[in-house]
mmCIF file of N, CA and C in Angstrom:
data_model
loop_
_atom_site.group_PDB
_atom_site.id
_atom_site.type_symbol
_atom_site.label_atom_id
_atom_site.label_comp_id
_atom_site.label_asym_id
_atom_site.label_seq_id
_atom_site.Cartn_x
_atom_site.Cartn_y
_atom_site.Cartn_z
ATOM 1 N N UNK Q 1 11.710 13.245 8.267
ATOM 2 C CA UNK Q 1 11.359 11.906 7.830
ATOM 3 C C UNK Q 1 12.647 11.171 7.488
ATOM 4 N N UNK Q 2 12.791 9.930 8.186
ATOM 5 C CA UNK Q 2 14.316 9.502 7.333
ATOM 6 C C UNK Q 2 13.238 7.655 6.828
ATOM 7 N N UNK Q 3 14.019 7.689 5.631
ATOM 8 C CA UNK Q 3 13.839 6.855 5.068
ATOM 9 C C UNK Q 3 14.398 5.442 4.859
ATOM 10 N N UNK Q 4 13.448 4.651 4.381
ATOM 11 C CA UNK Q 4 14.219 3.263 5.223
ATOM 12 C C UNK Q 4 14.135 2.567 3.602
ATOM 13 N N UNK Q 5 15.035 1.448 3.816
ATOM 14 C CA UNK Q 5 14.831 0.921 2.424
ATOM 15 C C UNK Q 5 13.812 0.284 2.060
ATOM 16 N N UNK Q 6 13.196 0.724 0.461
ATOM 17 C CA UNK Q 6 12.245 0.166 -0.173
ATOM 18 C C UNK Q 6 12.040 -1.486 -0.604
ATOM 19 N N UNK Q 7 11.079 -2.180 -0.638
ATOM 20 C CA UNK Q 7 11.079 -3.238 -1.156
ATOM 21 C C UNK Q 7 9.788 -3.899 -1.744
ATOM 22 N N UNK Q 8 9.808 -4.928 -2.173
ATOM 23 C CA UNK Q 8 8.909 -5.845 -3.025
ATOM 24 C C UNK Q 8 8.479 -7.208 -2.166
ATOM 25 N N UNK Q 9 6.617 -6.966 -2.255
ATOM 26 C CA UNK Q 9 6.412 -7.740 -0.821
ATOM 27 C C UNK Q 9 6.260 -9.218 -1.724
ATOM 28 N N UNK Q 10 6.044 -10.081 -1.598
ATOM 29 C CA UNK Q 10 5.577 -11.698 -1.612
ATOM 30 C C UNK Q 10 4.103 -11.186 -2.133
ATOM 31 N N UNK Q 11 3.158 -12.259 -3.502
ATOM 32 C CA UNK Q 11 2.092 -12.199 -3.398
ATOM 33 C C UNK Q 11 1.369 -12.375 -2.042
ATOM 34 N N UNK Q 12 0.122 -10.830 -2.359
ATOM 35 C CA UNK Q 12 -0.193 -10.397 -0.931
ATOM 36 C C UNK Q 12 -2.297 -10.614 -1.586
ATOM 37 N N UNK Q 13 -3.014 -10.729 -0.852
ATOM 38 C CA UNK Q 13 -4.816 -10.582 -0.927
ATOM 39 C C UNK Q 13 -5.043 -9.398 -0.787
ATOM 40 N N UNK Q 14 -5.451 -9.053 -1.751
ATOM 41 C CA UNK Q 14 -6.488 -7.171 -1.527
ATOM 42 C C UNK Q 14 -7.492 -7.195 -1.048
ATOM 43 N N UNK Q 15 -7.797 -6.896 0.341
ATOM 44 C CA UNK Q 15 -8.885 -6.266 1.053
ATOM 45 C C UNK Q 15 -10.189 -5.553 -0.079
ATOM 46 N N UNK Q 16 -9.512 -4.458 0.530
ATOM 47 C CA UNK Q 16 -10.258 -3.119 -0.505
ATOM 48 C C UNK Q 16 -8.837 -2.441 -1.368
ATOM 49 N N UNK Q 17 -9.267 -1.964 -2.764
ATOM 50 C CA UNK Q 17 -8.579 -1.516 -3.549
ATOM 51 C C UNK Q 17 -9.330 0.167 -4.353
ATOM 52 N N UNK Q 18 -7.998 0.691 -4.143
ATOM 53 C CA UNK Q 18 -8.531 2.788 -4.452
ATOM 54 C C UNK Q 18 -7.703 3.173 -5.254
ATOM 55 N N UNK Q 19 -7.815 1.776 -6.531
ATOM 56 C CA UNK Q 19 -6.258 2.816 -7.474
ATOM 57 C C UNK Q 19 -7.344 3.215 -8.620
ATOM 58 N N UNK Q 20 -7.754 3.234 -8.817
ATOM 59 C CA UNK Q 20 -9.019 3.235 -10.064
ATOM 60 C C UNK Q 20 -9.132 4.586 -9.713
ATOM 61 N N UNK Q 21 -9.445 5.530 -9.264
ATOM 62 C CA UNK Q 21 -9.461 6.602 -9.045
ATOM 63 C C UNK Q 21 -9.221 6.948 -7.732
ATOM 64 N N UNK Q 22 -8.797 8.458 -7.543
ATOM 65 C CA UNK Q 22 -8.346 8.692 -6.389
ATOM 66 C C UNK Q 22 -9.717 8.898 -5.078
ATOM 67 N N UNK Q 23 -9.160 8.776 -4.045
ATOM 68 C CA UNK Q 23 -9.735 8.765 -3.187
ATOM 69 C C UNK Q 23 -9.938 9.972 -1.984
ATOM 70 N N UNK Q 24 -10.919 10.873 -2.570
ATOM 71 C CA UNK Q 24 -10.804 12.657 -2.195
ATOM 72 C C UNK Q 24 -12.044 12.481 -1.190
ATOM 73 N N UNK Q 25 -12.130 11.868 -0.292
ATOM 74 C CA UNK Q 25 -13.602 11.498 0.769
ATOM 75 C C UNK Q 25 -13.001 12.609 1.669
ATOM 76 N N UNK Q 26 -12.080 13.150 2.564
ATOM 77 C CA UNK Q 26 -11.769 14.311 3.210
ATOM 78 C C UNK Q 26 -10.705 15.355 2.337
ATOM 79 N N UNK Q 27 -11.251 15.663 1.092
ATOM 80 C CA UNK Q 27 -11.149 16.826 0.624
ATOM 81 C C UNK Q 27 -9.788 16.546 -0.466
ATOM 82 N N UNK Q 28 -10.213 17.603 -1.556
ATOM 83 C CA UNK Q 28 -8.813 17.671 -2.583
ATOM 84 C C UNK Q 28 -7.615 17.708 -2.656
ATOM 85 N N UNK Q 29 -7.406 17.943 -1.230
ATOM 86 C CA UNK Q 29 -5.827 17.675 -1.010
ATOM 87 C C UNK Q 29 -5.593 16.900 -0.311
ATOM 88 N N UNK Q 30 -6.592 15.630 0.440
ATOM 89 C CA UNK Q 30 -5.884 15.065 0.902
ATOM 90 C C UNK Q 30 -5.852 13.652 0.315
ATOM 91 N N UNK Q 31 -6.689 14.142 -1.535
ATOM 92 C CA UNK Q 31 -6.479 12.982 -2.137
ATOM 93 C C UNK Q 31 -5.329 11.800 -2.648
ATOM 94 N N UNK Q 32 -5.917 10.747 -2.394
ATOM 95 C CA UNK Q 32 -4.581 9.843 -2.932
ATOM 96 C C UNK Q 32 -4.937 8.794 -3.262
ATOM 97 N N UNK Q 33 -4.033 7.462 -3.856
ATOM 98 C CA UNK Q 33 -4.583 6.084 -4.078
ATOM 99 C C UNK Q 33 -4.033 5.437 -3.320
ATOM 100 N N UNK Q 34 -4.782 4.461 -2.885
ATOM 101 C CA UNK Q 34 -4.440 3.540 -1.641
ATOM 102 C C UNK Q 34 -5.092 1.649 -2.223
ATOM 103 N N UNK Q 35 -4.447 0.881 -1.570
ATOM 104 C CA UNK Q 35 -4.774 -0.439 -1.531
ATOM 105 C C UNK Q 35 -4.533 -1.220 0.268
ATOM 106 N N UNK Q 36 -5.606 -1.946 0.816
ATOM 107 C CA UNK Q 36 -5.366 -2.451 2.202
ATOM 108 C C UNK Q 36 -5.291 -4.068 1.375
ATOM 109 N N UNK Q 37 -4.169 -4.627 2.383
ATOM 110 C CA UNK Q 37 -3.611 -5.833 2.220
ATOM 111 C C UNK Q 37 -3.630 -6.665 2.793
ATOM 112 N N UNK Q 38 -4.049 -7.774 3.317
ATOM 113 C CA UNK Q 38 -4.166 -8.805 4.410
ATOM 114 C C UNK Q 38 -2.418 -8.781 4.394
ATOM 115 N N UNK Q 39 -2.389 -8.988 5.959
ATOM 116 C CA UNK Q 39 -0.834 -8.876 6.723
ATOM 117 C C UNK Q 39 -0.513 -10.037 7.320
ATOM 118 N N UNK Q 40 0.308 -11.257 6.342
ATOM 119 C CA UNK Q 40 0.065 -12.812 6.774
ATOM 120 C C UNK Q 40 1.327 -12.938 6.208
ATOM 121 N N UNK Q 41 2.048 -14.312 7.262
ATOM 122 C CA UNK Q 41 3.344 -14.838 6.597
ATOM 123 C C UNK Q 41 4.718 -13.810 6.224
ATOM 124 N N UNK Q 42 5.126 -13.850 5.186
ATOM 125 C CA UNK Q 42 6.080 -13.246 5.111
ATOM 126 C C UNK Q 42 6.534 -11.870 4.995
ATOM 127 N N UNK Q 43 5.219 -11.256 4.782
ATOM 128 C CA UNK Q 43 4.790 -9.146 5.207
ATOM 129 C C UNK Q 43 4.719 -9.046 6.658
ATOM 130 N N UNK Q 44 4.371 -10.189 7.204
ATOM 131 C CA UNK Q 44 3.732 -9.371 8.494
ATOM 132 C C UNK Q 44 5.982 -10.112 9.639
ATOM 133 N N UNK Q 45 6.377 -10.776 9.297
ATOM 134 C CA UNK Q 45 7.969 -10.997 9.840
ATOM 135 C C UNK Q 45 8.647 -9.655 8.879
ATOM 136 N N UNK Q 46 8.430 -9.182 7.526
ATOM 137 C CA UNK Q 46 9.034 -8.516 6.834
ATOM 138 C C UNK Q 46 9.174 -6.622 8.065
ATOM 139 N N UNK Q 47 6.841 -6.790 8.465
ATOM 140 C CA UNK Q 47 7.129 -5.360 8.980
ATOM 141 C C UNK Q 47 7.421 -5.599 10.585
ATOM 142 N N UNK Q 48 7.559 -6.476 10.669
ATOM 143 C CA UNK Q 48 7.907 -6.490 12.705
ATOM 144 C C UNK Q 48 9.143 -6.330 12.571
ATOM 145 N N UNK Q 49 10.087 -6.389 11.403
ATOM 146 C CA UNK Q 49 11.516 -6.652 11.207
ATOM 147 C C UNK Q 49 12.208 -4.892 11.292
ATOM 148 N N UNK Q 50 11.080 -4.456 10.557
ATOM 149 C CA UNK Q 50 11.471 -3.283 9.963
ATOM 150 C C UNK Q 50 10.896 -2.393 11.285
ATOM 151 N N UNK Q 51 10.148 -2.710 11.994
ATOM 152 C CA UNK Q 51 9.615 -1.988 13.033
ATOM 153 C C UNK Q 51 10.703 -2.020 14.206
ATOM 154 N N UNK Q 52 11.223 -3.240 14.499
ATOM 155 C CA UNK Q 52 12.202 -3.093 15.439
ATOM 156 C C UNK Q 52 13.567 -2.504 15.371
ATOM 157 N N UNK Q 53 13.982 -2.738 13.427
ATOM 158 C CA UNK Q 53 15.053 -2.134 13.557
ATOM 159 C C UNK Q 53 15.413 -0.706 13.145
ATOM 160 N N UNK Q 54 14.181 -0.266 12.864
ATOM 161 C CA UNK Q 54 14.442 1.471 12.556
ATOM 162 C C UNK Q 54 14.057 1.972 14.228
ATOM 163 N N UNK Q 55 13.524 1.525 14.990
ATOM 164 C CA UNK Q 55 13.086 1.962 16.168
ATOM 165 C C UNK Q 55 11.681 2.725 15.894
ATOM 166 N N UNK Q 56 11.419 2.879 15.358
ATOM 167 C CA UNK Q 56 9.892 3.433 15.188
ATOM 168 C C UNK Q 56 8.240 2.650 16.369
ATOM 169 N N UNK Q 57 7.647 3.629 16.792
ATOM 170 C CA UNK Q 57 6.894 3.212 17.398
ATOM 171 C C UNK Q 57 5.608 2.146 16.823
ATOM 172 N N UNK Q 58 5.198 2.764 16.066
ATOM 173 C CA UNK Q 58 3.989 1.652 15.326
ATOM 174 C C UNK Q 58 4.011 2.077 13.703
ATOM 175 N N UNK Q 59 3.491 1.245 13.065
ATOM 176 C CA UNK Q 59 3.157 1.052 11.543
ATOM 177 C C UNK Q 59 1.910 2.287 11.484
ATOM 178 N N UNK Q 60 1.813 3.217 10.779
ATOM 179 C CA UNK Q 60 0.372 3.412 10.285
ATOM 180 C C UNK Q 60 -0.103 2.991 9.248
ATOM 181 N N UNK Q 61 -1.744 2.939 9.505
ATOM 182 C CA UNK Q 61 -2.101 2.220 8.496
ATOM 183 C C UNK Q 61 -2.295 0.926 8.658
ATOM 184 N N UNK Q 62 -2.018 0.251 9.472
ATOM 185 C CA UNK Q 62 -2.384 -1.168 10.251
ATOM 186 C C UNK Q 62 -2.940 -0.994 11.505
ATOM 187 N N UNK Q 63 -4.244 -2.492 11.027
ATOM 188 C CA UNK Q 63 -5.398 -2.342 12.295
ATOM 189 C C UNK Q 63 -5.644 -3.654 11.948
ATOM 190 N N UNK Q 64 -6.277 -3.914 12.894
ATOM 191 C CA UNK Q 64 -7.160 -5.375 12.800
ATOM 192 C C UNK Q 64 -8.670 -5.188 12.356
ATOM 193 N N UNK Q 65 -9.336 -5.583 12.182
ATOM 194 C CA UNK Q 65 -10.636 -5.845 11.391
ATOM 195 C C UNK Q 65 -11.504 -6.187 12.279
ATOM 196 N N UNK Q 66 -12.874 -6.689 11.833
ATOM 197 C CA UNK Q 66 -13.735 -6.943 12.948
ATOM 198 C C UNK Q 66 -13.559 -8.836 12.666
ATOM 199 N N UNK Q 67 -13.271 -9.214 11.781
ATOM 200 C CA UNK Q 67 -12.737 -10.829 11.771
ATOM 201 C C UNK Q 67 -11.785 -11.105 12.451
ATOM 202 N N UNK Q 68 -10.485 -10.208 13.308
ATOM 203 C CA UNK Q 68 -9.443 -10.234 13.537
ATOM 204 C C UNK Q 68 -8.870 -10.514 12.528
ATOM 205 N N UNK Q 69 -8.950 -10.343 11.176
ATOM 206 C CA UNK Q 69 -7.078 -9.782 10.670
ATOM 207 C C UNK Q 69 -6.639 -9.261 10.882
ATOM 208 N N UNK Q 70 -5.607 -8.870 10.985
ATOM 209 C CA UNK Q 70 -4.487 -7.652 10.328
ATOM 210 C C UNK Q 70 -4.858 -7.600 9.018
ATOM 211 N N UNK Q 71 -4.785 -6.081 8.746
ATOM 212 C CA UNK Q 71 -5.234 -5.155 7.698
ATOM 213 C C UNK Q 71 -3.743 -4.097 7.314
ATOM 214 N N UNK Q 72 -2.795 -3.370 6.642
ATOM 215 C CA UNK Q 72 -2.714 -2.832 6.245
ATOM 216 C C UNK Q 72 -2.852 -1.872 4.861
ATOM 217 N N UNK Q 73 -2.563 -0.136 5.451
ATOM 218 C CA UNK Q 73 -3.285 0.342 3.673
ATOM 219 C C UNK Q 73 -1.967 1.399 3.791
ATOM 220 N N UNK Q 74 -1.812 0.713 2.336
ATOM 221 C CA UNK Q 74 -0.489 1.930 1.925
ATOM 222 C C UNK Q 74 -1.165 2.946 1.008
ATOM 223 N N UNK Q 75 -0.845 4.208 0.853
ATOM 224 C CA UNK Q 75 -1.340 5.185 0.029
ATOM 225 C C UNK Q 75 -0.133 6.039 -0.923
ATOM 226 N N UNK Q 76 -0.567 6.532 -1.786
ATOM 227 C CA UNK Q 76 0.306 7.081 -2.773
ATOM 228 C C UNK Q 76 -0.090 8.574 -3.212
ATOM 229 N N UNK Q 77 0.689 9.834 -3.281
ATOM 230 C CA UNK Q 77 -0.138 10.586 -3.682
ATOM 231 C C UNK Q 77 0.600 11.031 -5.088
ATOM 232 N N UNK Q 78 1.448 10.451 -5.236
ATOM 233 C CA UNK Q 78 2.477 10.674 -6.788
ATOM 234 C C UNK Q 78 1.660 10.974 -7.869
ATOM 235 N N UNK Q 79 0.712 10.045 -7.920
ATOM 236 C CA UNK Q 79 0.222 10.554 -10.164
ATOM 237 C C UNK Q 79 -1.373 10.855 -9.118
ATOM 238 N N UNK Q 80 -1.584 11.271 -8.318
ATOM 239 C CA UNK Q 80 -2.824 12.302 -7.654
ATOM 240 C C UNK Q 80 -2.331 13.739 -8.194
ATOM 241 N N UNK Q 81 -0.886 14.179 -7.766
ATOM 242 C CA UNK Q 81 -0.294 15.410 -7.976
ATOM 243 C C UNK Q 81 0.002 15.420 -9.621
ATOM 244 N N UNK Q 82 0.406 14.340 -10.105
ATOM 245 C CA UNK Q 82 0.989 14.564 -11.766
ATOM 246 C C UNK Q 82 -0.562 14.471 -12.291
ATOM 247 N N UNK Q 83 -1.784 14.522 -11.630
ATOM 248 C CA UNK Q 83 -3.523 14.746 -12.550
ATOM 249 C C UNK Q 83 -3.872 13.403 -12.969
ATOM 250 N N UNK Q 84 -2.922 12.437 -12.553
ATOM 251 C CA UNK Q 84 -3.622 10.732 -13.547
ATOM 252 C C UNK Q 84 -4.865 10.664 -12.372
ATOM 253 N N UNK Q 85 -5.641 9.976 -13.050
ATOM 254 C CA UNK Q 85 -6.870 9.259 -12.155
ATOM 255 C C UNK Q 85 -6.642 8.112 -11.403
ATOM 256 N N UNK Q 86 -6.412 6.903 -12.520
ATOM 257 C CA UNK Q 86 -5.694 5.752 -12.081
ATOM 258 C C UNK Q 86 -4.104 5.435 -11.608
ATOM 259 N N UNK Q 87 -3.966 4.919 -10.730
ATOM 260 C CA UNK Q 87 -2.949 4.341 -10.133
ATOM 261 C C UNK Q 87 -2.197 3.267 -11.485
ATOM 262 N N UNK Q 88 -0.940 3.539 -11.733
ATOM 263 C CA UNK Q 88 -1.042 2.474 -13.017
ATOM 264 C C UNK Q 88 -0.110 1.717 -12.448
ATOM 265 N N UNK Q 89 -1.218 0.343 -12.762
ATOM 266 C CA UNK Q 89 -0.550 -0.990 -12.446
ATOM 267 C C UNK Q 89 -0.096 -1.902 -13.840
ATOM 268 N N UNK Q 90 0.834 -2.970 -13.203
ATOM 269 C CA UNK Q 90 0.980 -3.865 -13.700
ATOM 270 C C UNK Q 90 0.675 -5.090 -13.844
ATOM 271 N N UNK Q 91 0.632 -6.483 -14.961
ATOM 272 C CA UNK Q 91 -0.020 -7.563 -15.199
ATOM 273 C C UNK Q 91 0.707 -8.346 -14.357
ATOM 274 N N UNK Q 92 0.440 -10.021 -14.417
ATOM 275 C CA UNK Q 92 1.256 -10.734 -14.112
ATOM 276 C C UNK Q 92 2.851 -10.995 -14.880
ATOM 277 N N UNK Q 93 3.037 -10.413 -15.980
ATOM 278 C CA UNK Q 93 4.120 -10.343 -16.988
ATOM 279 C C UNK Q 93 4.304 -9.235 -16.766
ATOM 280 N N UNK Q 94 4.502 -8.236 -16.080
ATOM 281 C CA UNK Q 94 5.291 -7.006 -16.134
ATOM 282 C C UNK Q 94 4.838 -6.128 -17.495
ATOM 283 N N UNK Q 95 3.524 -6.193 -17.409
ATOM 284 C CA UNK Q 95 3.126 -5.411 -18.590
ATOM 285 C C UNK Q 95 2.528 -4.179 -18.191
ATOM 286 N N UNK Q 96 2.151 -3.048 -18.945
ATOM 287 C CA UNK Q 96 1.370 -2.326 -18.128
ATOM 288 C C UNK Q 96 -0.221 -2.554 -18.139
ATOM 289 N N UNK Q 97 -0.619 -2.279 -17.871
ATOM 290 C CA UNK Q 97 -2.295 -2.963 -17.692
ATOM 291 C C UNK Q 97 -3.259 -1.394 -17.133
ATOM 292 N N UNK Q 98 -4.490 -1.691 -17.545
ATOM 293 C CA UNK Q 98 -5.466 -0.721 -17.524
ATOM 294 C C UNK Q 98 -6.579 -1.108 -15.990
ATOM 295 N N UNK Q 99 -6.011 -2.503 -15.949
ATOM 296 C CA UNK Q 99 -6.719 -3.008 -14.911
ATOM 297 C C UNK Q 99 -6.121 -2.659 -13.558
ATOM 298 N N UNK Q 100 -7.201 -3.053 -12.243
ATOM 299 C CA UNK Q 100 -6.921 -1.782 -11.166
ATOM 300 C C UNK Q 100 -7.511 -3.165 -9.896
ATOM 301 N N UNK Q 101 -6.765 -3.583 -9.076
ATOM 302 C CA UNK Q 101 -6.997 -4.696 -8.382
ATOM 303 C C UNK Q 101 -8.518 -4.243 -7.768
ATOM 304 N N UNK Q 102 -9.136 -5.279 -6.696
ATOM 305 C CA UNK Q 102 -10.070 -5.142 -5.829
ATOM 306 C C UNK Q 102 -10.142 -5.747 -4.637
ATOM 307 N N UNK Q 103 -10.998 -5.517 -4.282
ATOM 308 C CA UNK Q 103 -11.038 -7.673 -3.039
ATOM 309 C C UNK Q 103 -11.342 -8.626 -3.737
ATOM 310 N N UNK Q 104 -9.931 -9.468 -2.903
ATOM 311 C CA UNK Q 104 -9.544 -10.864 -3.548
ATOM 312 C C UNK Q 104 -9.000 -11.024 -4.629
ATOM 313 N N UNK Q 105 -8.654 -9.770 -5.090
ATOM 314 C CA UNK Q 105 -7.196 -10.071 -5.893
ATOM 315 C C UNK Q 105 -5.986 -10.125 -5.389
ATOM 316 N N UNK Q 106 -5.034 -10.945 -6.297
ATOM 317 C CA UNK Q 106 -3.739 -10.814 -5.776
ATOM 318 C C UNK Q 106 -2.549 -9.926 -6.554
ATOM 319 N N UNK Q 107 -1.676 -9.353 -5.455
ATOM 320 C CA UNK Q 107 -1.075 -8.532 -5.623
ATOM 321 C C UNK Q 107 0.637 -8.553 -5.369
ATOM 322 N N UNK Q 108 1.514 -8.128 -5.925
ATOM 323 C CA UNK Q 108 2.862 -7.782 -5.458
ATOM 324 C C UNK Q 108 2.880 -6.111 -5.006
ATOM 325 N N UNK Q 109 3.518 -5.430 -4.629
ATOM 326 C CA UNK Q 109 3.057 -4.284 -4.056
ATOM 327 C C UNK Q 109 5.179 -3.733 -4.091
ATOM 328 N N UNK Q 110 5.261 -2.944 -4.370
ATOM 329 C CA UNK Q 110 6.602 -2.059 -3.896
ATOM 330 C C UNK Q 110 6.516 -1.040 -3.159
ATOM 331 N N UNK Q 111 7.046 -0.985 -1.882
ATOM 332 C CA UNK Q 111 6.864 -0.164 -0.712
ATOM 333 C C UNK Q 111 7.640 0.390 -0.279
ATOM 334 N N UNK Q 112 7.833 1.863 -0.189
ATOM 335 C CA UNK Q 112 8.919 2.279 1.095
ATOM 336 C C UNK Q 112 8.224 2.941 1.907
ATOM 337 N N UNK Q 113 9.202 2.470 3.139
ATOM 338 C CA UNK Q 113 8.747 2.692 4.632
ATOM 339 C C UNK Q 113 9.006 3.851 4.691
ATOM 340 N N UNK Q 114 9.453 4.994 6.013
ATOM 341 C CA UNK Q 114 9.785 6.170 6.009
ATOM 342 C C UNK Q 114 9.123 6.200 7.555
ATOM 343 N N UNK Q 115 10.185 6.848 8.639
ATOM 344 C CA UNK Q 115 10.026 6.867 9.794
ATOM 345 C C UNK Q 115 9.769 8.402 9.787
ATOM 346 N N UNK Q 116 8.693 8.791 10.508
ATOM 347 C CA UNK Q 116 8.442 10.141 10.924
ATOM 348 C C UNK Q 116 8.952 10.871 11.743
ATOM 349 N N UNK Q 117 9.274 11.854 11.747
ATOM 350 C CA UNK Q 117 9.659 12.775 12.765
ATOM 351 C C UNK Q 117 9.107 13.362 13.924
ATOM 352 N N UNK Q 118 7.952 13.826 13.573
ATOM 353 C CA UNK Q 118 6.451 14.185 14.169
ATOM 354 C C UNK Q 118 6.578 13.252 15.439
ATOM 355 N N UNK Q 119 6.254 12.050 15.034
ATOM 356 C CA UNK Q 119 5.860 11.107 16.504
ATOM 357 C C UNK Q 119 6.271 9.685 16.245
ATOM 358 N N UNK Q 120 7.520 9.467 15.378
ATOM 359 C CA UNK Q 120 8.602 8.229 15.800
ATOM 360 C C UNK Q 120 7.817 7.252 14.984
ATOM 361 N N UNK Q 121 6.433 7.596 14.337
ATOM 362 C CA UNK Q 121 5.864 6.075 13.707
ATOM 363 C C UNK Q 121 6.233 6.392 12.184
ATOM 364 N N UNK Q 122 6.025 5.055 11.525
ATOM 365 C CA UNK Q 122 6.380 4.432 10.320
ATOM 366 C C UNK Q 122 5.135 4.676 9.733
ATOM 367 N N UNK Q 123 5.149 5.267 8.334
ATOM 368 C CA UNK Q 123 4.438 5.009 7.137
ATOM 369 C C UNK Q 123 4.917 4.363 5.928
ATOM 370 N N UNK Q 124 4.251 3.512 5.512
ATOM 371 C CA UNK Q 124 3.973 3.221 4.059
ATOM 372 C C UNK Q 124 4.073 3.436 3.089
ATOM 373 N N UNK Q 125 4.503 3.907 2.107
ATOM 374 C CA UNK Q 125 4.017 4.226 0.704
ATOM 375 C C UNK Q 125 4.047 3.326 -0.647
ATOM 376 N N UNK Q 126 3.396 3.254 -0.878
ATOM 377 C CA UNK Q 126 2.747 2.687 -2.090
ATOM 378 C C UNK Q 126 3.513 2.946 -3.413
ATOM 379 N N UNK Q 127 4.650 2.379 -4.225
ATOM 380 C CA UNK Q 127 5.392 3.181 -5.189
ATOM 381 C C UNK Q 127 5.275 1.855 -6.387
ATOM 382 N N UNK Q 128 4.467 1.066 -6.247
ATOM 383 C CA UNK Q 128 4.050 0.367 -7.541
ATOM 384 C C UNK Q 128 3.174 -1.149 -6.964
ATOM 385 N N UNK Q 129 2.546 -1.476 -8.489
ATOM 386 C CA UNK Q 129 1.661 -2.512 -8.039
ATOM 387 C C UNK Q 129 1.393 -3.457 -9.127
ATOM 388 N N UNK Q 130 1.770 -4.743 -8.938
ATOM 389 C CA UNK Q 130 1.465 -5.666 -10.188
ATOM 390 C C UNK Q 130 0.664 -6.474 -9.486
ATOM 391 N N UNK Q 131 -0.619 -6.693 -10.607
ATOM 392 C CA UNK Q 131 -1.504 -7.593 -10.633
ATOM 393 C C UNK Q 131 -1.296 -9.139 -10.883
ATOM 394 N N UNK Q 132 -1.620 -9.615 -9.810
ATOM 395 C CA UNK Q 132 -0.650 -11.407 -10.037
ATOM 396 C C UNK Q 132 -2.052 -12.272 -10.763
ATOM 397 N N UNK Q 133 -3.352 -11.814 -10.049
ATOM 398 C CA UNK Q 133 -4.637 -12.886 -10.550
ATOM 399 C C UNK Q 133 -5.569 -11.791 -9.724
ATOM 400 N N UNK Q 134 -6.769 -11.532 -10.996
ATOM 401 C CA UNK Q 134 -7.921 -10.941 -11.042
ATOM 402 C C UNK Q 134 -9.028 -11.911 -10.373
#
C-alpha cells in the first residue's frame, strides 16, 4: 500500500451515515464505520486530481446512484478495533460532540487516500469528521 497525502475536504452532504455504531452486516471482522458523500465541485476535481497523479486505476467506494450522482463511502476501522461503538465526531466549533451525522447533514470529512498494491486502485479512509449543520 503506498500512501498518498491526507487531507480536509470542503463542506460535503451525507448520503447515508454508519458512525453511530459500527457496521458488522458481513461479519465481526469486517466491521467498521463508514459515511457516503455526495461527490460535487471541489471533492470530485480534488479526487480526479489525486487519481491521475498517483496513477491508480479507480477510487473504491465510488458509484453512481440510481438518480445519477456520484456517491462516495469512506470507511474507518480505527476505534472498531480500540471497542468504541461510535465514530467520534466533531461540532461546527471543533468541539467534541456525541452527535453522529445522517442524510442531509453537512459534513467536513479528513481523508487519506492509499494506493493498493493488490490491483493499482485507491481507497479512502475516513480519519475524522466534523459536523458543520444537523
Amino acid at each position: 500500500m503506498t500512501k498518498v497525502s491526507g487531507f480536509v475536504t470542503d463542506t460535503l452532504e451525507v448520503v447515508y451515515g454508519h458512525l453511530h455504531r459500527p457496521d458488522d452486516k458481513f461479519g465481526a471482522d469486517s466491521a467498521n464505520h463508514s459515511v457516503t458523500v455526495l461527490v460535487e465541485g471541489d471533492l470530485k476535481a480534488k479526487l480526479d486530481t489525486l487519481l491521475k497523479e498517483s496513477g491508480a486505476t479507480k477510487i473504491n467506494g465510488m458509484r453512481n446512484d440510481d438518480e445519477g450522482r456520484t456517491l462516495l463511502k469512506v470507511k474507518s476501522k480505527i476505534f472498531v478495533k480500540k471497542g468504541e461503538q461510535t465514530f467520534p465526531c466533531r461540532d461546527a466549533l471543533s468541539n467534541r460532540t456525541e452527535a453522529t451525522p445522517f442524510g442531509g447533514d453537512k459534513v467536513r470529512l479528513r481523508l487519506n487516500p492509499a494506493v493498493l498494491d493488490r490491483d493499482n486502485s485507491m481507497s479512502i479512509y475516513l480519519n475524522g469528521c466534523q459536523i458543520i449543520e444537523k
